[in-house]
Amino acid sequence: MKQDDALIQVRSVTKTFAGAGESVTPLKDLDLEIQRGEFVALMGPSGSGKTTLLHLLAGIDTPTSGGIVVAGTDVARLGARALAKWRNQHVGFVFQQYNLVPVLTARENVELPLLLTRLSQAERARKVQVALEAVDLSDRASHLPRQLSGGQQQRVAVARAIVAGPELILADEPTGNLDEKAAYGILNLLKELHARFQQTLVMVTHDPRAAAAAGRVIHLDKGRISGAAQAEVQA
Ligand SMILES: Nc1ncnc2c1ncn2[C@@H]1O[C@H](COP(=O)(O)OP(=O)(O)OP(=O)(O)O)[C@@H](O)[C@H]1O
Ligand SMILES: [Mg+2]
């Protein structure tokens, strides 16, 4: 991996949430680089700003100050429309609560990111099929989310995150809602997809075993990165 091949560059980023009362600053002068193709686990106590950081990387939220460049684009400077388009092309997001649309089938949920592209219906159907196969759910394509187990719903969410071929996958405690067996299944799936498609994967987790699967662990604490232990070996 080339050292200068950074997919993500975070430059002295501060994020302050100003409320009615006290303001909160979960991220303070944060600097961070993530190389293309890396699998990074993001850890830290509750409230340390892990979700906030992921949202900034995805352009779901903007920093109070500082710069965020992802895949050559300064995401903090894009307008809402351009940002939505950019995100759709470059980022796949996996949420702890799956966030599937309840009235759409697994197949339709996975197709959602493709509806904003110029692909034909046949091309979309083919990509959806490939993504559902990648998460081993082709046989559940016509099921609604409520007809699927938690682990299966999260597989659908992973398929939705990868279907458009984004170079960055962001996962916020993707195994947090699952029992041990299902959690292990999702973790293995993410590992396997990362190895197969070589995307950059940033995963928030509280699970030391999940972190052990990553190439690098970043610890967030009190707005800063602490002891960014670099485990070079893939577990
Ligand atoms: N939209 C918001 N408005 C106001 N405060 C917010 C907002 N989002 C997050 N915060 C605050 O910022 C801090 C960091 O929140 P964040 O969700 O990033 O933590 P986290 O590390 O993901 O925690 P957890 O492990 O519990 O998910 C918290 O104090 C939270 O209350
Ligand atoms: Mg969080």
Short mmCIF file of N, CA and C in Angstrom, two decimals, residues 38 42 136 230:
data_model
loop_
_atom_site.label_atom_id
_atom_site.label_comp_id
_atom_site.label_asym_id
_atom_site.label_seq_id
_atom_site.Cartn_x
_atom_site.Cartn_y
_atom_site.Cartn_z
N GLU A 38 -7.71 0.46 3.26
CA GLU A 38 -7.54 0.09 4.67
C GLU A 38 -8.85 -0.41 5.29
N LEU A 42 -12.86 1.80 14.56
CA LEU A 42 -12.91 3.03 15.34
C LEU A 42 -13.55 2.70 16.68
N ASP A 136 -25.13 -13.55 0.45
CA ASP A 136 -25.76 -14.87 0.57
C ASP A 136 -27.25 -14.79 0.92
N GLN A 230 -1.31 0.53 15.76
CA GLN A 230 -1.31 0.04 14.39
C GLN A 230 -0.97 -1.44 14.38
#
